PDB file of C-alpha atoms in Angstrom:
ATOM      1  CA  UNK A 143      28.103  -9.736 -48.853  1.00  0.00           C
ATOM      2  CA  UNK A 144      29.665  -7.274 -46.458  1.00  0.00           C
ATOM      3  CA  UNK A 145      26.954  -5.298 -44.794  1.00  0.00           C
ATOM      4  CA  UNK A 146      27.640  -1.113 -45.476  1.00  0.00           C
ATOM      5  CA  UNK A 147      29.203   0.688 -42.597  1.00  0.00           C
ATOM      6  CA  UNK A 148      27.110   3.650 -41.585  1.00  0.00           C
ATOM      7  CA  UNK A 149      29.041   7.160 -42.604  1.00  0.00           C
ATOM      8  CA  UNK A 150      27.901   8.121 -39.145  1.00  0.00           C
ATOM      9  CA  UNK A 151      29.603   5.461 -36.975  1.00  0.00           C
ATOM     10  CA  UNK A 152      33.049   7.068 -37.812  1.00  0.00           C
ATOM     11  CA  UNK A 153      31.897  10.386 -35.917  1.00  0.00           C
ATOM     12  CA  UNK A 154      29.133   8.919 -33.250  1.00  0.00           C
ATOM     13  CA  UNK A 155      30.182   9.275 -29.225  1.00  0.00           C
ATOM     14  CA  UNK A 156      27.823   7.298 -26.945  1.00  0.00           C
ATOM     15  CA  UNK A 157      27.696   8.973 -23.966  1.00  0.00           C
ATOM     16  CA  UNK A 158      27.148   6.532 -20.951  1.00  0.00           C
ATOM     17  CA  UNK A 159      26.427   8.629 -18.067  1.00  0.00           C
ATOM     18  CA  UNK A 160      23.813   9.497 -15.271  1.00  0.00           C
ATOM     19  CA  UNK A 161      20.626  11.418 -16.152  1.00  0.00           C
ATOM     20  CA  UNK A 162      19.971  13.602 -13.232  1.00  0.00           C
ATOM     21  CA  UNK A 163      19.641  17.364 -13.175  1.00  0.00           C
ATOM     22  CA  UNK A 164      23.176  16.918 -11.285  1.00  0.00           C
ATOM     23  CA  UNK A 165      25.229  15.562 -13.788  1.00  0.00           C
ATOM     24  CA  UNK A 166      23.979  18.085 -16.361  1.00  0.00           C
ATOM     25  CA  UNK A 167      26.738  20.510 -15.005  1.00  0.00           C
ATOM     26  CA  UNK A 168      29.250  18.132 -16.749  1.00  0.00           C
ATOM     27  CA  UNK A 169      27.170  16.964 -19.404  1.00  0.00           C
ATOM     28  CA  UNK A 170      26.645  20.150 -21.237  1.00  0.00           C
ATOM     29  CA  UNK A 171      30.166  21.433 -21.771  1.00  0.00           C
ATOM     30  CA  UNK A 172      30.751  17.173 -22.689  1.00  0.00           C
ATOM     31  CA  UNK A 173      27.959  18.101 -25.310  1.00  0.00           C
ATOM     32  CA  UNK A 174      29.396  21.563 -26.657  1.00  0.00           C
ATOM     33  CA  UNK A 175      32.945  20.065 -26.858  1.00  0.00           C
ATOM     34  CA  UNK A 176      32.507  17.586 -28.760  1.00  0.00           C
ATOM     35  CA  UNK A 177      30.163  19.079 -31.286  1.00  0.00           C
ATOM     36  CA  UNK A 178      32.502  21.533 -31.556  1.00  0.00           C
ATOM     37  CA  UNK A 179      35.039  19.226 -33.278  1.00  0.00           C
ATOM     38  CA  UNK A 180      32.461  18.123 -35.237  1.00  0.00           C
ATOM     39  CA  UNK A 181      31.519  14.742 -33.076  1.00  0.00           C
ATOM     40  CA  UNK A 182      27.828  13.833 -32.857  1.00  0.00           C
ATOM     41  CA  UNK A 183      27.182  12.921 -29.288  1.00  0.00           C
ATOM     42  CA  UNK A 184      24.736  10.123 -29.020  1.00  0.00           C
ATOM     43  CA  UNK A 185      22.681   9.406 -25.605  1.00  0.00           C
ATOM     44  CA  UNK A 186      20.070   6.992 -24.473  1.00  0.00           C
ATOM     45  CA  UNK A 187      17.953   9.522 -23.627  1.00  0.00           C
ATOM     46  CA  UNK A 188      18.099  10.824 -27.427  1.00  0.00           C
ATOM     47  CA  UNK A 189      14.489   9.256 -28.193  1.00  0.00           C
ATOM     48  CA  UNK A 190      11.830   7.968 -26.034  1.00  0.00           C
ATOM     49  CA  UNK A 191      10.190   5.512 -27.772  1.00  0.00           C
ATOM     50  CA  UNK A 192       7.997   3.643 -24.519  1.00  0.00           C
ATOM     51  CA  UNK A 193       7.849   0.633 -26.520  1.00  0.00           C
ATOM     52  CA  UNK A 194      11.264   0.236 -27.041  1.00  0.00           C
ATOM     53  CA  UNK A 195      13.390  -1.610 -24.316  1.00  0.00           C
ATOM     54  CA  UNK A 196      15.899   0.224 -22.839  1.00  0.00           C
ATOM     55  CA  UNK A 197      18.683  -2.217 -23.476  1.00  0.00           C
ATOM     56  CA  UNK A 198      17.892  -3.079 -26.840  1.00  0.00           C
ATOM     57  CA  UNK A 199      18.548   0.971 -26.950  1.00  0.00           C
ATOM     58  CA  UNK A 200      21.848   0.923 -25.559  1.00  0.00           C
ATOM     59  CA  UNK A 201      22.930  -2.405 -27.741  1.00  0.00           C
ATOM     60  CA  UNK A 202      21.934  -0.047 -31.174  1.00  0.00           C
ATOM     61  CA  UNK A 203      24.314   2.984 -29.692  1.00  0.00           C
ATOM     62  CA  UNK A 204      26.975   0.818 -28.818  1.00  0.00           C
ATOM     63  CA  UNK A 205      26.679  -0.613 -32.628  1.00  0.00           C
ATOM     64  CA  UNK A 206      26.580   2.843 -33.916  1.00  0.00           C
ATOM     65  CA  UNK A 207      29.260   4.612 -32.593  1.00  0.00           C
ATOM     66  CA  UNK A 208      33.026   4.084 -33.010  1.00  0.00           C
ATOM     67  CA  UNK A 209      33.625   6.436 -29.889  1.00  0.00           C
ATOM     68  CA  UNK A 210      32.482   5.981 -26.130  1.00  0.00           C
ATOM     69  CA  UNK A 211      32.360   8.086 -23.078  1.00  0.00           C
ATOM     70  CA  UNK A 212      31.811   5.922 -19.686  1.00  0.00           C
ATOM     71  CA  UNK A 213      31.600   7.929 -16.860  1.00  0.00           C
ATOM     72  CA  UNK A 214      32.031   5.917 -13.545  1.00  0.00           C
ATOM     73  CA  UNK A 215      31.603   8.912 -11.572  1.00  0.00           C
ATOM     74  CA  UNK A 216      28.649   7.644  -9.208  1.00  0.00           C
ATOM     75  CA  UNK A 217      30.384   4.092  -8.284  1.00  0.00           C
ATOM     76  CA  UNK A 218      30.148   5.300  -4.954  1.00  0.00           C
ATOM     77  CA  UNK A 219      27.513   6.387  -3.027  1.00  0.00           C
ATOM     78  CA  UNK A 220      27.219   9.648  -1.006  1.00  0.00           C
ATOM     79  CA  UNK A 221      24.598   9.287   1.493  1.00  0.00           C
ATOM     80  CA  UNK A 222      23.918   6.486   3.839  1.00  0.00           C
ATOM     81  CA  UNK A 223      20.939   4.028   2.058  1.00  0.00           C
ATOM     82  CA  UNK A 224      22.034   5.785  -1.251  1.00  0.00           C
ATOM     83  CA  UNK A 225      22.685   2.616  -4.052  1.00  0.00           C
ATOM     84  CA  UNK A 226      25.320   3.598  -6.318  1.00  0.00           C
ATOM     85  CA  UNK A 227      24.526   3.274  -9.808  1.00  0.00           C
ATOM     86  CA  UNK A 228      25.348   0.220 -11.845  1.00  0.00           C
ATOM     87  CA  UNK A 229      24.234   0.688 -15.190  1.00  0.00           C
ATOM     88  CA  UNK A 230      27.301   2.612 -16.250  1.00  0.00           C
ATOM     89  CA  UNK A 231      30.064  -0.360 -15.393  1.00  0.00           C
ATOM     90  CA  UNK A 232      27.320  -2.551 -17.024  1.00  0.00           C
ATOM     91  CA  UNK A 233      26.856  -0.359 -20.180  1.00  0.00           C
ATOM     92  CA  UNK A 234      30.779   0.046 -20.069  1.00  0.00           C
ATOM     93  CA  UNK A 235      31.347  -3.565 -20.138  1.00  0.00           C
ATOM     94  CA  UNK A 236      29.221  -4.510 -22.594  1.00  0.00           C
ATOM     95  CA  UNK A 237      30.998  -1.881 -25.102  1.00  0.00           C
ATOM     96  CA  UNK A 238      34.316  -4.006 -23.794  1.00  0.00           C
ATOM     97  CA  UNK A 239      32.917  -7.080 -24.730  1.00  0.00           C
ATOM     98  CA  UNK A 240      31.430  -5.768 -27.991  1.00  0.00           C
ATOM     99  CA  UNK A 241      35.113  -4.453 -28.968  1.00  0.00           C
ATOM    100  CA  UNK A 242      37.159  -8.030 -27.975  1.00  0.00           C
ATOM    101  CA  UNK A 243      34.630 -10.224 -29.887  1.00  0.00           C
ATOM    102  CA  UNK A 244      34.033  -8.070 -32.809  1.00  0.00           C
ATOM    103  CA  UNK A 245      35.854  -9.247 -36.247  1.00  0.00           C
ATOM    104  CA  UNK A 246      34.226  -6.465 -38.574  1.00  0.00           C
ATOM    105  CA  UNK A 247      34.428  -2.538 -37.664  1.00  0.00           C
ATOM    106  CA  UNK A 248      33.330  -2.702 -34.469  1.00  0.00           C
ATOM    107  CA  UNK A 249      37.414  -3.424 -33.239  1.00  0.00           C
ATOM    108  CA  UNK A 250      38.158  -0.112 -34.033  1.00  0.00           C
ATOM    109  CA  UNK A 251      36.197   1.536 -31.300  1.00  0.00           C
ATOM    110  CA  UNK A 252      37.658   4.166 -28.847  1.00  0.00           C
ATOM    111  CA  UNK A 253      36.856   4.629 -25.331  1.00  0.00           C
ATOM    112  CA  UNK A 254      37.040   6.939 -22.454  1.00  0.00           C
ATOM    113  CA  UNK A 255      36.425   6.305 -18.881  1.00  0.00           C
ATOM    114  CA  UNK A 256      35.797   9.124 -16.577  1.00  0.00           C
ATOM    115  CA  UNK A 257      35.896   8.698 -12.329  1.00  0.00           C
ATOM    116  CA  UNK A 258      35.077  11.803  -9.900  1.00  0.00           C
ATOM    117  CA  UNK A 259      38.508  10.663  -8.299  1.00  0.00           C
ATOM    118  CA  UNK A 260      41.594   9.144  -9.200  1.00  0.00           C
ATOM    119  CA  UNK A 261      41.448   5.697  -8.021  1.00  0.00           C
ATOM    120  CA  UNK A 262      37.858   5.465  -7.399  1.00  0.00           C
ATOM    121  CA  UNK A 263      37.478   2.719  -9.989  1.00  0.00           C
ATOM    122  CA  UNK A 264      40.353   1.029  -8.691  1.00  0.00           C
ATOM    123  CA  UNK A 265      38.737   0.358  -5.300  1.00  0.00           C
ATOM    124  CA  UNK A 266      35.229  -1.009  -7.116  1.00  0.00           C
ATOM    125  CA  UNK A 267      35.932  -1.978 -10.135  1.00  0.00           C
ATOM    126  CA  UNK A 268      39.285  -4.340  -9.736  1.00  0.00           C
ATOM    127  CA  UNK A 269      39.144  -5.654 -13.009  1.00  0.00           C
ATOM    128  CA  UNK A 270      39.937  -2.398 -14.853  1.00  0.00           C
ATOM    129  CA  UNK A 271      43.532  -1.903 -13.006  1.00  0.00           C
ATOM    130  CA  UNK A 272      46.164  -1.107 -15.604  1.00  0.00           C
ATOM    131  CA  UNK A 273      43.260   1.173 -17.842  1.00  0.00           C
ATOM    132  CA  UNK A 274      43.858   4.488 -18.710  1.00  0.00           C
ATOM    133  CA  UNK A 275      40.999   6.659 -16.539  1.00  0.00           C
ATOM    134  CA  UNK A 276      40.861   9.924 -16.700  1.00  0.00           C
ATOM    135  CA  UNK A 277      38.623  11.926 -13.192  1.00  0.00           C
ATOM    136  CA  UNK A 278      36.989  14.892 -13.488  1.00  0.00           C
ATOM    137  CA  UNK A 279      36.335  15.546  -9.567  1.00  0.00           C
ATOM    138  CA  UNK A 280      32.789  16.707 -10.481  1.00  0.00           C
ATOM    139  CA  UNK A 281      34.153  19.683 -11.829  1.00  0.00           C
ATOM    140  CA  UNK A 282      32.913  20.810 -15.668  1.00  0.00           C
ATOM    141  CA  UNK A 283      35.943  22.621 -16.494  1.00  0.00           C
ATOM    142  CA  UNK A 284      38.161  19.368 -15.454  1.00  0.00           C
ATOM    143  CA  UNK A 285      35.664  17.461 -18.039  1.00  0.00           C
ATOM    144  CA  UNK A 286      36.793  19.776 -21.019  1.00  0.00           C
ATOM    145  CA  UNK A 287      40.167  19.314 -19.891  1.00  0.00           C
ATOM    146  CA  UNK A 288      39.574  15.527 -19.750  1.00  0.00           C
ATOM    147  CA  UNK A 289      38.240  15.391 -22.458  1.00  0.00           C
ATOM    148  CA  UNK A 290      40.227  17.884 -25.141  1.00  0.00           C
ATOM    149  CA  UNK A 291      43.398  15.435 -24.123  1.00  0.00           C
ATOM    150  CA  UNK A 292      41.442  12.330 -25.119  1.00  0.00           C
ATOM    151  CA  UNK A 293      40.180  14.237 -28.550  1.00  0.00           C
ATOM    152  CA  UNK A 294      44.300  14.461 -28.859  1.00  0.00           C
ATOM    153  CA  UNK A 295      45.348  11.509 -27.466  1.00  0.00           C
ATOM    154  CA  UNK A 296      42.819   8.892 -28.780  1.00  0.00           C
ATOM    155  CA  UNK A 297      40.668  10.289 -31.368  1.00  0.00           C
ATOM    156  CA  UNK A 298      43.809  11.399 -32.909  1.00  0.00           C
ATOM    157  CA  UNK A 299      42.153  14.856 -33.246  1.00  0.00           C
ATOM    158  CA  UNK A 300      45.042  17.791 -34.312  1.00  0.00           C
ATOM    159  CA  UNK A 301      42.916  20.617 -34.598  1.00  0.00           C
ATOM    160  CA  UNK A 302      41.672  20.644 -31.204  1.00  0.00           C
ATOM    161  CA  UNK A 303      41.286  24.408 -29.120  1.00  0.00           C
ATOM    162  CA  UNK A 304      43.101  24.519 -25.610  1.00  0.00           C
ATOM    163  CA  UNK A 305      40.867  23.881 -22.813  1.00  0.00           C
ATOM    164  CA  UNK A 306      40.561  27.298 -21.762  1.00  0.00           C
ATOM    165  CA  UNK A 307      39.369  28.589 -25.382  1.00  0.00           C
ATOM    166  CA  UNK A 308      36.573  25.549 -25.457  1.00  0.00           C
ATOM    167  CA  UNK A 309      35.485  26.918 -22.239  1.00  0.00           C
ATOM    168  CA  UNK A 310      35.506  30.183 -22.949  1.00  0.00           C
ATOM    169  CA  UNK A 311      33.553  29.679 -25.611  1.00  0.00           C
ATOM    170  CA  UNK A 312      30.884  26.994 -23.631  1.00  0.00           C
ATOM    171  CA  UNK A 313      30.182  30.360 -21.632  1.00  0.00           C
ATOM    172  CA  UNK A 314      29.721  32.678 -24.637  1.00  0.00           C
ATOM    173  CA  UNK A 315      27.225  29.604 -26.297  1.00  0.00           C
ATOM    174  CA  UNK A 316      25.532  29.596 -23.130  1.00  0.00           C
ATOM    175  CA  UNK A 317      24.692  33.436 -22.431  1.00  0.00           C
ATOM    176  CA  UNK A 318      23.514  33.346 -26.442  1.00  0.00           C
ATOM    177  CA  UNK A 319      21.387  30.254 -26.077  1.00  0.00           C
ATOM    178  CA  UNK A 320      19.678  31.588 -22.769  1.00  0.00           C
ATOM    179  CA  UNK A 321      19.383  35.335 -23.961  1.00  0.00           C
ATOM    180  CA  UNK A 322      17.683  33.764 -27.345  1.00  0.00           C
ATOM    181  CA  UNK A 323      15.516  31.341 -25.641  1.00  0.00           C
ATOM    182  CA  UNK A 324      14.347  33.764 -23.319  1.00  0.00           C
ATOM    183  CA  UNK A 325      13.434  35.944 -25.870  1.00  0.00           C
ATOM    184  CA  UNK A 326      11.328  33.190 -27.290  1.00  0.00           C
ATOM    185  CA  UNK A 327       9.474  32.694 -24.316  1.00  0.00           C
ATOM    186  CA  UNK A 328      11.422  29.558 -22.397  1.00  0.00           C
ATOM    187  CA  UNK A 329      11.499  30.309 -19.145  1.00  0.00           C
ATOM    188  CA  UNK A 330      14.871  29.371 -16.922  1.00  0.00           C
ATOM    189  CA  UNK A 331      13.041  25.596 -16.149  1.00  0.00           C
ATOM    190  CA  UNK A 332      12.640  25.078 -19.713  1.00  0.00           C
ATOM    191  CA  UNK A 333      16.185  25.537 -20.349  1.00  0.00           C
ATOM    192  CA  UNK A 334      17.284  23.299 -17.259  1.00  0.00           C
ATOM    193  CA  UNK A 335      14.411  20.405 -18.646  1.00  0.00           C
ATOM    194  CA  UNK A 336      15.255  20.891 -22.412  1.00  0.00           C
ATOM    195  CA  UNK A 337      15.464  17.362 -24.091  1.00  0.00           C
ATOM    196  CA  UNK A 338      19.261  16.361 -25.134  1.00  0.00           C
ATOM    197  CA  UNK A 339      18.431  16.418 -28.790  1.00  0.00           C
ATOM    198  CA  UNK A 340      17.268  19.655 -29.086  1.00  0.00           C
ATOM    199  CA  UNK A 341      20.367  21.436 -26.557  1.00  0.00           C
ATOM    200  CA  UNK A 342      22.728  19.215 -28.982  1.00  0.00           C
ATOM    201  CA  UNK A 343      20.554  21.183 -32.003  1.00  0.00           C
ATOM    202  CA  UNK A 344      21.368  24.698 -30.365  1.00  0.00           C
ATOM    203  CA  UNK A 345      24.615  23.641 -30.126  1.00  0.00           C
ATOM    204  CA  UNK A 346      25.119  22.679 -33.706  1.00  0.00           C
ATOM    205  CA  UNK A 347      23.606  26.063 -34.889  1.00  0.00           C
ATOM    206  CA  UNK A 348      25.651  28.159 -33.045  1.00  0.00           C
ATOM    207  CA  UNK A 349      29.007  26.393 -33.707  1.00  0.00           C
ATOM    208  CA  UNK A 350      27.692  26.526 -37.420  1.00  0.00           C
ATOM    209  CA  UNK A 351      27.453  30.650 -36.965  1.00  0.00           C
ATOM    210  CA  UNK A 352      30.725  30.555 -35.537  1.00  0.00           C
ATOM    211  CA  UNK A 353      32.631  29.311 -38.505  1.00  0.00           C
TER     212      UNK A 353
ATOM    213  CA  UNK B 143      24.037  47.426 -28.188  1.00  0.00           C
ATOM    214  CA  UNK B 144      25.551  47.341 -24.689  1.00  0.00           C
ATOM    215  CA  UNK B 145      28.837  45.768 -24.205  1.00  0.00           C
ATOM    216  CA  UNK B 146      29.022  42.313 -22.246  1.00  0.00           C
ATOM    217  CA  UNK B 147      31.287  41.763 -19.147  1.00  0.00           C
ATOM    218  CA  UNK B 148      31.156  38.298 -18.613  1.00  0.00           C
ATOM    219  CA  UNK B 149      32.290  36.801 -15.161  1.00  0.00           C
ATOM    220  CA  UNK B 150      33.898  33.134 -16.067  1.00  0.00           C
ATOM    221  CA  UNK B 151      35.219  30.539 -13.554  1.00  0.00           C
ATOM    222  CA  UNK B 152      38.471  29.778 -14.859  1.00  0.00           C
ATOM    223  CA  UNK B 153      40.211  26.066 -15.270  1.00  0.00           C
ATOM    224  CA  UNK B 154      43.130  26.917 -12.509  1.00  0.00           C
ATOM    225  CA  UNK B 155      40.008  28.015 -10.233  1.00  0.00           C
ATOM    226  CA  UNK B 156      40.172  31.355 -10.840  1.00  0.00           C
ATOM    227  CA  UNK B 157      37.652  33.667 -11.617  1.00  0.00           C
ATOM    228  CA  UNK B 158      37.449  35.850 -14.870  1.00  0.00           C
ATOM    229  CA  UNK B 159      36.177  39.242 -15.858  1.00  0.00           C
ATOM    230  CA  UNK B 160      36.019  39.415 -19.864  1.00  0.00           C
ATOM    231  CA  UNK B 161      34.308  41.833 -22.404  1.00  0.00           C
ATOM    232  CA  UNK B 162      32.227  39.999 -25.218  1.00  0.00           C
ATOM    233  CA  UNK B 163      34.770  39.381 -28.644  1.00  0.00           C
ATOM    234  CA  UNK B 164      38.052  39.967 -26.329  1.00  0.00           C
ATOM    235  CA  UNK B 165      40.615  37.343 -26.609  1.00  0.00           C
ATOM    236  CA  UNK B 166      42.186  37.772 -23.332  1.00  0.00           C
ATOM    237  CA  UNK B 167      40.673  38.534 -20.161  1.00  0.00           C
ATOM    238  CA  UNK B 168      40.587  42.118 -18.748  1.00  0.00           C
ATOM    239  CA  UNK B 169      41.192  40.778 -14.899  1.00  0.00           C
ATOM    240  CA  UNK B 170      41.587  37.959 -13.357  1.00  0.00           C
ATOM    241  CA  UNK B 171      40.682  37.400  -9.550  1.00  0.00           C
ATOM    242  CA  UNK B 172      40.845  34.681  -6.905  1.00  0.00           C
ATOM    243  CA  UNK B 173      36.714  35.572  -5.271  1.00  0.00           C
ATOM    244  CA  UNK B 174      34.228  35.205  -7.648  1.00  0.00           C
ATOM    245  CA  UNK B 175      32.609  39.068  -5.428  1.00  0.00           C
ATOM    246  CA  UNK B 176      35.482  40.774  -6.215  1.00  0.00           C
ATOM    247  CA  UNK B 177      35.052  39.744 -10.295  1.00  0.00           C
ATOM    248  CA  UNK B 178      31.921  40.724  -9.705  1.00  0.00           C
ATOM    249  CA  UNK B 179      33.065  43.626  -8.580  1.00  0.00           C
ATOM    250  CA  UNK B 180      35.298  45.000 -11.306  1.00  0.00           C
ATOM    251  CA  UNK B 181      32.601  43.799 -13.572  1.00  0.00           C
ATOM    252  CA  UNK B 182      29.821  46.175 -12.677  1.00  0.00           C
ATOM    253  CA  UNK B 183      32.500  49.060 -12.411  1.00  0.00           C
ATOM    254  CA  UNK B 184      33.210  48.220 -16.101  1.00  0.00           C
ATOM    255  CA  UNK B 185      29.793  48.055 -17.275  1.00  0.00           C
ATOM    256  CA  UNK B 186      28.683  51.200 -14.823  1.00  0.00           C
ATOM    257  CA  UNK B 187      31.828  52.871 -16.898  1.00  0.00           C
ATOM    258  CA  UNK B 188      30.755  51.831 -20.219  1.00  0.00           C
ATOM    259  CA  UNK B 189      29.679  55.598 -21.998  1.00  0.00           C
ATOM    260  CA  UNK B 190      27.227  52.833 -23.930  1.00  0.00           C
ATOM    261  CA  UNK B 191      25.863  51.115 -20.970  1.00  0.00           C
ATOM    262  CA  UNK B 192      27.070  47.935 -20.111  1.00  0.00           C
ATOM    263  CA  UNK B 193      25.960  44.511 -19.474  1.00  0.00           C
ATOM    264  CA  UNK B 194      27.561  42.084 -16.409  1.00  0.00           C
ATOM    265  CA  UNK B 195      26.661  38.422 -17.150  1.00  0.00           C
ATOM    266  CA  UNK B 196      27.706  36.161 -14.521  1.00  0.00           C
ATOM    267  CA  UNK B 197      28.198  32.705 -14.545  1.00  0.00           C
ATOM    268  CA  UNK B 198      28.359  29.870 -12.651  1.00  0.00           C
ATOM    269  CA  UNK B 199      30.756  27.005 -12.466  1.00  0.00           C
ATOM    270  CA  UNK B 200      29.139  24.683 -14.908  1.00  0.00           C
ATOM    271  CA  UNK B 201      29.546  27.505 -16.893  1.00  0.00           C
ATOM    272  CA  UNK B 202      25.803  28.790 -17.377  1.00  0.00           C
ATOM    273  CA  UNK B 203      24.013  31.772 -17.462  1.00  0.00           C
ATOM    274  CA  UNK B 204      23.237  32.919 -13.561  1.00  0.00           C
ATOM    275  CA  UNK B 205      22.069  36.461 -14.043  1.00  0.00           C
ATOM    276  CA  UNK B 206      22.313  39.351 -16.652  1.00  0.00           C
ATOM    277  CA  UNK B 207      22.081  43.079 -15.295  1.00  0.00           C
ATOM    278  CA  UNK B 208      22.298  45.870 -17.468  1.00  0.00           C
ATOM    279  CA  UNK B 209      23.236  49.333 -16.559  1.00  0.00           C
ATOM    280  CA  UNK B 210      21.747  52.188 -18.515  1.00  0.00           C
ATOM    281  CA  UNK B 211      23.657  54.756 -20.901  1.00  0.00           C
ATOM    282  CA  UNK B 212      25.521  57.737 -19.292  1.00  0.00           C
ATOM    283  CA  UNK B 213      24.113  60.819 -20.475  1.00  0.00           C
ATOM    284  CA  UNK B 214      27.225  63.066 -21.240  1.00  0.00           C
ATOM    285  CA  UNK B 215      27.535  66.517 -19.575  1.00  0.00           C
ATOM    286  CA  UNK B 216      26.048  69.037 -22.099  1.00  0.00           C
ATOM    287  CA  UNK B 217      28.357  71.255 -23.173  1.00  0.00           C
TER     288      UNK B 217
END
C-alpha cells in the first residue's frame, strides 16, 4: 500500500539558512514573500523540542516539503579566525541526494540556491558548476527579487506581484506589525527576538486582511 | 487618523517617499536625508497632522514621528 502524501508537502519551503540576528534582514522579507503566495515556509528553528536531534529535524523538513531554499551566503568567511558555516552545503546536499534516489514524490522537489556573490559557490563548492544560483549580495530587496523570479521560473507561480509591489508591501506589513505589537506591550527587542513561528503567524494574518 | 509618509529604500537603490494606500510614490530621491526631508515637509503640511515612518534597508520599522494638527486661522 502506497503511503498518503501529506496535502502540505505540495506548498512546504524549507528554508536552509543561518540563524543569526544578521541574516534576519533577508529572512523576513524571504518569510513575507512567500506567505504571500500562499507558501508555508518551514525552518529548523520552527520547534525546539531539546530532545529531539537536530538532524533527525532537518531529515523530517526535507521529507515534508516539495520546495527548498539553500542559502550559501556564509561559504566564506569575513574575519580572520572566523569558520565559515557548513551546515548549509551539508543540509543542501542531503536535499540533492534525497531528490536523485527518491522513486516516490520526493523527485518532484524544487530548489533554490542563494550566494551573497555571483560565483562565490563556484570557488568553494566545485561540484555545483553548471547549477542555476541565484546571489542576493546581502541585500533584502535583491532576495525578493531573487526570489519572485524563482516563484515564476520554478514554482511555476503566474500570479506573482513585481518585486517592487512585494516590497512595498513587506514595508507596509512591517510598520502594522510593529505599531500593533507595540501597542500590546512588545518592546523593539521583542520584535527583533520573536520566534519564526509566531512572525510567520503575523504574517499570515495580515496577508489574510489584505485579501 | 494622521496620514503616513513612509520613507522606503527602493530595489534600484533609491530611496522613496510614499503616503499610506498610494500606489505610486510621491518622490523619489537618491539620499535617504533628503527623503527624509520631503517627508517631514509632507507630514508638517498635512492640515490632519501627519506621520513620517522611516525605514531601513531590510525594510523595517526605524522610527515613527508624528506631527500634530494645524490649527486653522480663525476666521
Amino acid at each position: 500500500m502506497t503511503k498518503k502524501i501529506p496535502k502540505k508537502f505540495w506548498t512546504s519551503v524549507f528554508i536552509n539558512c543561518p540563524f543569526d540576528e544578521e541574516y534576519k534582514l533577508l529572512l523576513r522579507p524571504m518569510l513575507f514573500t512567500l506567505v504571500s503566495v500562499r507558501l508555508l515556509p518551514r525552518l529548523a528553528s520552527e520547534r525546539s523540542d531539546s530532545l529531539e536531534q537536530r538532524i533527525e529535524k532537518i531529515l523530517r523538513l526535507i521529507n515534508e516539503c516539495k520546495y527548498s531554499i539553500h542559502d550559501l551566503s556564509r561559504l566564506k568567511s569575513e574575519r580572520a579566525n572566523e569558520f565559515s558555516r557548513l551546515n548549509m552545503p551539508f543540509e543542501l546536499g542531503i536535499e540533492y541526494g534525497c531528490r536523485r534516489i527518491a522513486k516516490n514524490h520526493l523527485r518532484t522537489k524544487r530548489s533554490l540556491i542563494l550566494e551573497k556573490k555571483r560565483y562565490d559557490i563556484q570557488k568553494a563548492l566545485s561540484d555545483l558548476n553548471g547549477v542555476d544560483i541565484k546571489c542576493h549580495n546581502n541585500k533584502p530587496t535583491q532576495t525578493v527579487q531573487a526570489l519572485q523570479h524563482w516563484l515564476i521560473e520554478t514554482v511555476g507561480l503566474n500570479d506573482v506581484e513585481s518585486p517592487s509591489v512585494i516590497w512595498d508591501k513587506f514595508n507596509e506589513f512591517d510598520y502594522q506589525f510593529y505599531e500593533r505589537r507595540k501597542a500590546q506591550g512588545y518592546s523593539k527587542r521583542d520584535l527583533q527576538i520573536m520566534p519564526v513561528q509566531q512572525y510567520i503567524r503575523f504574517i499570515k494574518q495580515w496577508v489574510a486582511s489584505k485579501r | 487618523m494622521s496620514v503616513k509618509y513612509h520613507v522606503i529604500a527602493w530595489l534600484n537603490g533609491t530611496w522613496r517617499v510614499r503616503r499610506s494606500g498610494a500606489k505610486r510614490a510621491t518622490s523619489v530621491h537618491y539620499k535617504r536625508t533628503e527623503a527624509i526631508e520631503k517627508a517631514r515637509k509632507l507630514a508638517k503640511k498635512d492640515l490632519t497632522g501627519g506621520t513620517v515612518v522611516i525605514h531601513g534597508v531590510d525594510g523595517t520599522v526605524k522610527s515613527s514621528t508624528t506631527y500634530g494638527k494645524r490649527s486653522l486661522p480663525s476666521a
